[in-house]
Amino acid sequence: MKKQVFLFLSVLLMSFTSTDFGGKIQGFQVQMSIVKDHGLNGDFPRDLVQIPTVSIDGNILYFYDVFSTTVPVFVVDASDNVVFSATLYPGEDKKVLPTSLSGTYTLYMRVGTIMYSAVITI
């Protein structure tokens, strides 16, 4: 019985965390991770959280998740200077970064109380 419950929960978890876009990802997929949950005094969320799917192609960031609220997006250089900031509005699926940016940066997104980050190379 315990194995059946474990198997069921494993399959359920995989269905929530896997993302299949049928090969429609443009450019290179960015590996997003949770930085901090501001609503729980720095603790990580206790519920299942779907990590946003983001890719980069040249200087364009593509967002594959539909957000129902506005999502602040920041790009920070190695000295922690914000070199790009924008708001992703519901229904938007891309942001164009300045062509003057080149190198390795950190991408931050805040969805609700959760801050996500990823290293990107432009």
PDB file of C-alpha atoms in Angstrom:
ATOM      1  CA  MET A   1       0.000   0.000   0.000  1.00  0.00           C
ATOM      2  CA  LYS A   2       2.807   2.425   0.893  1.00  0.00           C
ATOM      3  CA  LYS A   3       4.478   1.779  -2.466  1.00  0.00           C
ATOM      4  CA  GLN A   4       1.230   2.538  -4.302  1.00  0.00           C
ATOM      5  CA  VAL A   5       0.781   5.820  -2.440  1.00  0.00           C
ATOM      6  CA  PHE A   6       4.428   6.753  -3.056  1.00  0.00           C
ATOM      7  CA  LEU A   7       4.089   5.917  -6.762  1.00  0.00           C
ATOM      8  CA  PHE A   8       0.881   7.951  -7.040  1.00  0.00           C
ATOM      9  CA  LEU A   9       2.455  10.966  -5.326  1.00  0.00           C
ATOM     10  CA  SER A  10       5.581  10.691  -7.492  1.00  0.00           C
ATOM     11  CA  VAL A  11       3.528  10.680 -10.692  1.00  0.00           C
ATOM     12  CA  LEU A  12       1.417  13.553  -9.414  1.00  0.00           C
ATOM     13  CA  LEU A  13       4.528  15.585  -8.559  1.00  0.00           C
ATOM     14  CA  MET A  14       6.064  14.925 -11.975  1.00  0.00           C
ATOM     15  CA  SER A  15       2.886  16.103 -13.686  1.00  0.00           C
ATOM     16  CA  PHE A  16       3.055  19.393 -11.800  1.00  0.00           C
ATOM     17  CA  THR A  17       6.757  19.984 -12.314  1.00  0.00           C
ATOM     18  CA  SER A  18       7.269  18.814 -15.883  1.00  0.00           C
ATOM     19  CA  THR A  19       6.786  21.240 -18.720  1.00  0.00           C
ATOM     20  CA  ASP A  20       6.305  20.135 -22.296  1.00  0.00           C
ATOM     21  CA  PHE A  21       6.140  22.767 -24.983  1.00  0.00           C
ATOM     22  CA  GLY A  22       6.430  20.278 -27.835  1.00  0.00           C
ATOM     23  CA  GLY A  23       9.820  21.588 -28.935  1.00  0.00           C
ATOM     24  CA  LYS A  24       8.563  25.153 -29.154  1.00  0.00           C
ATOM     25  CA  ILE A  25      11.198  26.616 -26.805  1.00  0.00           C
ATOM     26  CA  GLN A  26      13.009  29.390 -28.652  1.00  0.00           C
ATOM     27  CA  GLY A  27      16.724  29.757 -28.083  1.00  0.00           C
ATOM     28  CA  PHE A  28      18.129  28.245 -24.909  1.00  0.00           C
ATOM     29  CA  GLN A  29      16.018  27.376 -21.871  1.00  0.00           C
ATOM     30  CA  VAL A  30      17.106  29.163 -18.698  1.00  0.00           C
ATOM     31  CA  GLN A  31      17.332  27.139 -15.461  1.00  0.00           C
ATOM     32  CA  MET A  32      15.265  29.157 -12.966  1.00  0.00           C
ATOM     33  CA  SER A  33      15.456  28.511  -9.225  1.00  0.00           C
ATOM     34  CA  ILE A  34      13.740  29.900  -6.131  1.00  0.00           C
ATOM     35  CA  VAL A  35      15.762  32.541  -4.316  1.00  0.00           C
ATOM     36  CA  LYS A  36      13.411  33.414  -1.458  1.00  0.00           C
ATOM     37  CA  ASP A  37       9.765  33.415  -0.515  1.00  0.00           C
ATOM     38  CA  HIS A  38       9.037  36.821   0.962  1.00  0.00           C
ATOM     39  CA  GLY A  39       5.668  35.777   2.338  1.00  0.00           C
ATOM     40  CA  LEU A  40       7.066  33.160   4.723  1.00  0.00           C
ATOM     41  CA  ASN A  41       9.839  35.097   6.478  1.00  0.00           C
ATOM     42  CA  GLY A  42      12.509  33.653   4.225  1.00  0.00           C
ATOM     43  CA  ASP A  43      11.324  30.041   4.412  1.00  0.00           C
ATOM     44  CA  PHE A  44      10.785  28.171   1.176  1.00  0.00           C
ATOM     45  CA  PRO A  45       7.159  27.544   0.180  1.00  0.00           C
ATOM     46  CA  ARG A  46       5.498  24.482   1.638  1.00  0.00           C
ATOM     47  CA  ASP A  47       3.191  23.951  -1.323  1.00  0.00           C
ATOM     48  CA  LEU A  48       4.147  22.700  -4.765  1.00  0.00           C
ATOM     49  CA  VAL A  49       5.492  25.554  -6.844  1.00  0.00           C
ATOM     50  CA  GLN A  50       5.832  25.527 -10.614  1.00  0.00           C
ATOM     51  CA  ILE A  51       9.126  27.104 -11.604  1.00  0.00           C
ATOM     52  CA  PRO A  52       8.573  29.559 -14.488  1.00  0.00           C
ATOM     53  CA  THR A  53       9.883  28.455 -17.877  1.00  0.00           C
ATOM     54  CA  VAL A  54      12.087  31.059 -19.547  1.00  0.00           C
ATOM     55  CA  SER A  55      14.381  30.958 -22.559  1.00  0.00           C
ATOM     56  CA  ILE A  56      16.760  33.398 -24.203  1.00  0.00           C
ATOM     57  CA  ASP A  57      17.502  33.836 -27.884  1.00  0.00           C
ATOM     58  CA  GLY A  58      20.000  36.603 -28.585  1.00  0.00           C
ATOM     59  CA  ASN A  59      18.707  39.575 -26.612  1.00  0.00           C
ATOM     60  CA  ILE A  60      15.091  38.362 -26.309  1.00  0.00           C
ATOM     61  CA  LEU A  61      13.730  36.702 -23.169  1.00  0.00           C
ATOM     62  CA  TYR A  62      10.754  34.384 -23.778  1.00  0.00           C
ATOM     63  CA  PHE A  63       8.288  33.516 -21.013  1.00  0.00           C
ATOM     64  CA  TYR A  64       6.193  30.357 -21.430  1.00  0.00           C
ATOM     65  CA  ASP A  65       3.936  30.621 -18.402  1.00  0.00           C
ATOM     66  CA  VAL A  66       0.783  32.683 -18.322  1.00  0.00           C
ATOM     67  CA  PHE A  67       0.797  35.022 -15.350  1.00  0.00           C
ATOM     68  CA  SER A  68      -2.425  36.469 -13.996  1.00  0.00           C
ATOM     69  CA  THR A  69      -0.646  39.401 -12.340  1.00  0.00           C
ATOM     70  CA  THR A  70       2.206  41.688 -13.286  1.00  0.00           C
ATOM     71  CA  VAL A  71       5.671  40.203 -12.827  1.00  0.00           C
ATOM     72  CA  PRO A  72       8.715  42.439 -12.247  1.00  0.00           C
ATOM     73  CA  VAL A  73      11.759  41.304 -14.240  1.00  0.00           C
ATOM     74  CA  PHE A  74      15.318  42.493 -13.495  1.00  0.00           C
ATOM     75  CA  VAL A  75      18.685  41.769 -15.066  1.00  0.00           C
ATOM     76  CA  VAL A  76      21.673  42.384 -12.788  1.00  0.00           C
ATOM     77  CA  ASP A  77      25.383  42.443 -13.644  1.00  0.00           C
ATOM     78  CA  ALA A  78      28.250  40.910 -11.629  1.00  0.00           C
ATOM     79  CA  SER A  79      28.505  44.089  -9.500  1.00  0.00           C
ATOM     80  CA  ASP A  80      24.800  43.850  -8.542  1.00  0.00           C
ATOM     81  CA  ASN A  81      23.894  46.813 -10.750  1.00  0.00           C
ATOM     82  CA  VAL A  82      20.453  46.607 -12.351  1.00  0.00           C
ATOM     83  CA  VAL A  83      21.120  46.892 -16.088  1.00  0.00           C
ATOM     84  CA  PHE A  84      17.535  46.170 -17.204  1.00  0.00           C
ATOM     85  CA  SER A  85      14.167  46.229 -15.496  1.00  0.00           C
ATOM     86  CA  ALA A  86      10.677  45.786 -16.863  1.00  0.00           C
ATOM     87  CA  THR A  87       7.231  44.580 -15.940  1.00  0.00           C
ATOM     88  CA  LEU A  88       5.785  41.502 -17.581  1.00  0.00           C
ATOM     89  CA  TYR A  89       2.053  42.095 -17.914  1.00  0.00           C
ATOM     90  CA  PRO A  90      -0.589  39.333 -18.092  1.00  0.00           C
ATOM     91  CA  GLY A  91      -0.534  37.843 -21.585  1.00  0.00           C
ATOM     92  CA  GLU A  92       2.969  39.067 -22.452  1.00  0.00           C
ATOM     93  CA  ASP A  93       5.420  36.398 -23.494  1.00  0.00           C
ATOM     94  CA  LYS A  94       8.686  38.218 -24.224  1.00  0.00           C
ATOM     95  CA  LYS A  95      10.911  41.118 -23.299  1.00  0.00           C
ATOM     96  CA  VAL A  96      13.645  42.559 -25.482  1.00  0.00           C
ATOM     97  CA  LEU A  97      16.898  43.315 -23.672  1.00  0.00           C
ATOM     98  CA  PRO A  98      19.104  46.224 -24.786  1.00  0.00           C
ATOM     99  CA  THR A  99      21.495  45.228 -27.576  1.00  0.00           C
ATOM    100  CA  SER A 100      24.313  46.880 -25.624  1.00  0.00           C
ATOM    101  CA  LEU A 101      24.221  44.041 -23.063  1.00  0.00           C
ATOM    102  CA  SER A 102      26.786  41.308 -23.585  1.00  0.00           C
ATOM    103  CA  GLY A 103      28.160  38.740 -21.165  1.00  0.00           C
ATOM    104  CA  THR A 104      26.836  36.908 -18.117  1.00  0.00           C
ATOM    105  CA  TYR A 105      24.058  38.358 -15.951  1.00  0.00           C
ATOM    106  CA  THR A 106      21.527  37.258 -13.339  1.00  0.00           C
ATOM    107  CA  LEU A 107      17.848  37.329 -14.225  1.00  0.00           C
ATOM    108  CA  TYR A 108      15.373  37.890 -11.369  1.00  0.00           C
ATOM    109  CA  MET A 109      11.585  37.498 -11.506  1.00  0.00           C
ATOM    110  CA  ARG A 110       9.154  38.039  -8.666  1.00  0.00           C
ATOM    111  CA  VAL A 111       5.937  36.060  -8.978  1.00  0.00           C
ATOM    112  CA  GLY A 112       3.690  36.813  -6.013  1.00  0.00           C
ATOM    113  CA  THR A 113       5.857  36.444  -2.937  1.00  0.00           C
ATOM    114  CA  ILE A 114       8.424  34.184  -4.594  1.00  0.00           C
ATOM    115  CA  MET A 115      11.643  35.483  -6.151  1.00  0.00           C
ATOM    116  CA  TYR A 116      13.215  33.359  -8.887  1.00  0.00           C
ATOM    117  CA  SER A 117      16.659  33.751 -10.400  1.00  0.00           C
ATOM    118  CA  ALA A 118      18.797  32.334 -13.196  1.00  0.00           C
ATOM    119  CA  VAL A 119      22.167  33.004 -14.745  1.00  0.00           C
ATOM    120  CA  ILE A 120      21.842  34.103 -18.361  1.00  0.00           C
ATOM    121  CA  THR A 121      24.450  34.698 -21.044  1.00  0.00           C
ATOM    122  CA  ILE A 122      23.772  37.226 -23.760  1.00  0.00           C
TER     123      ILE A 122
END
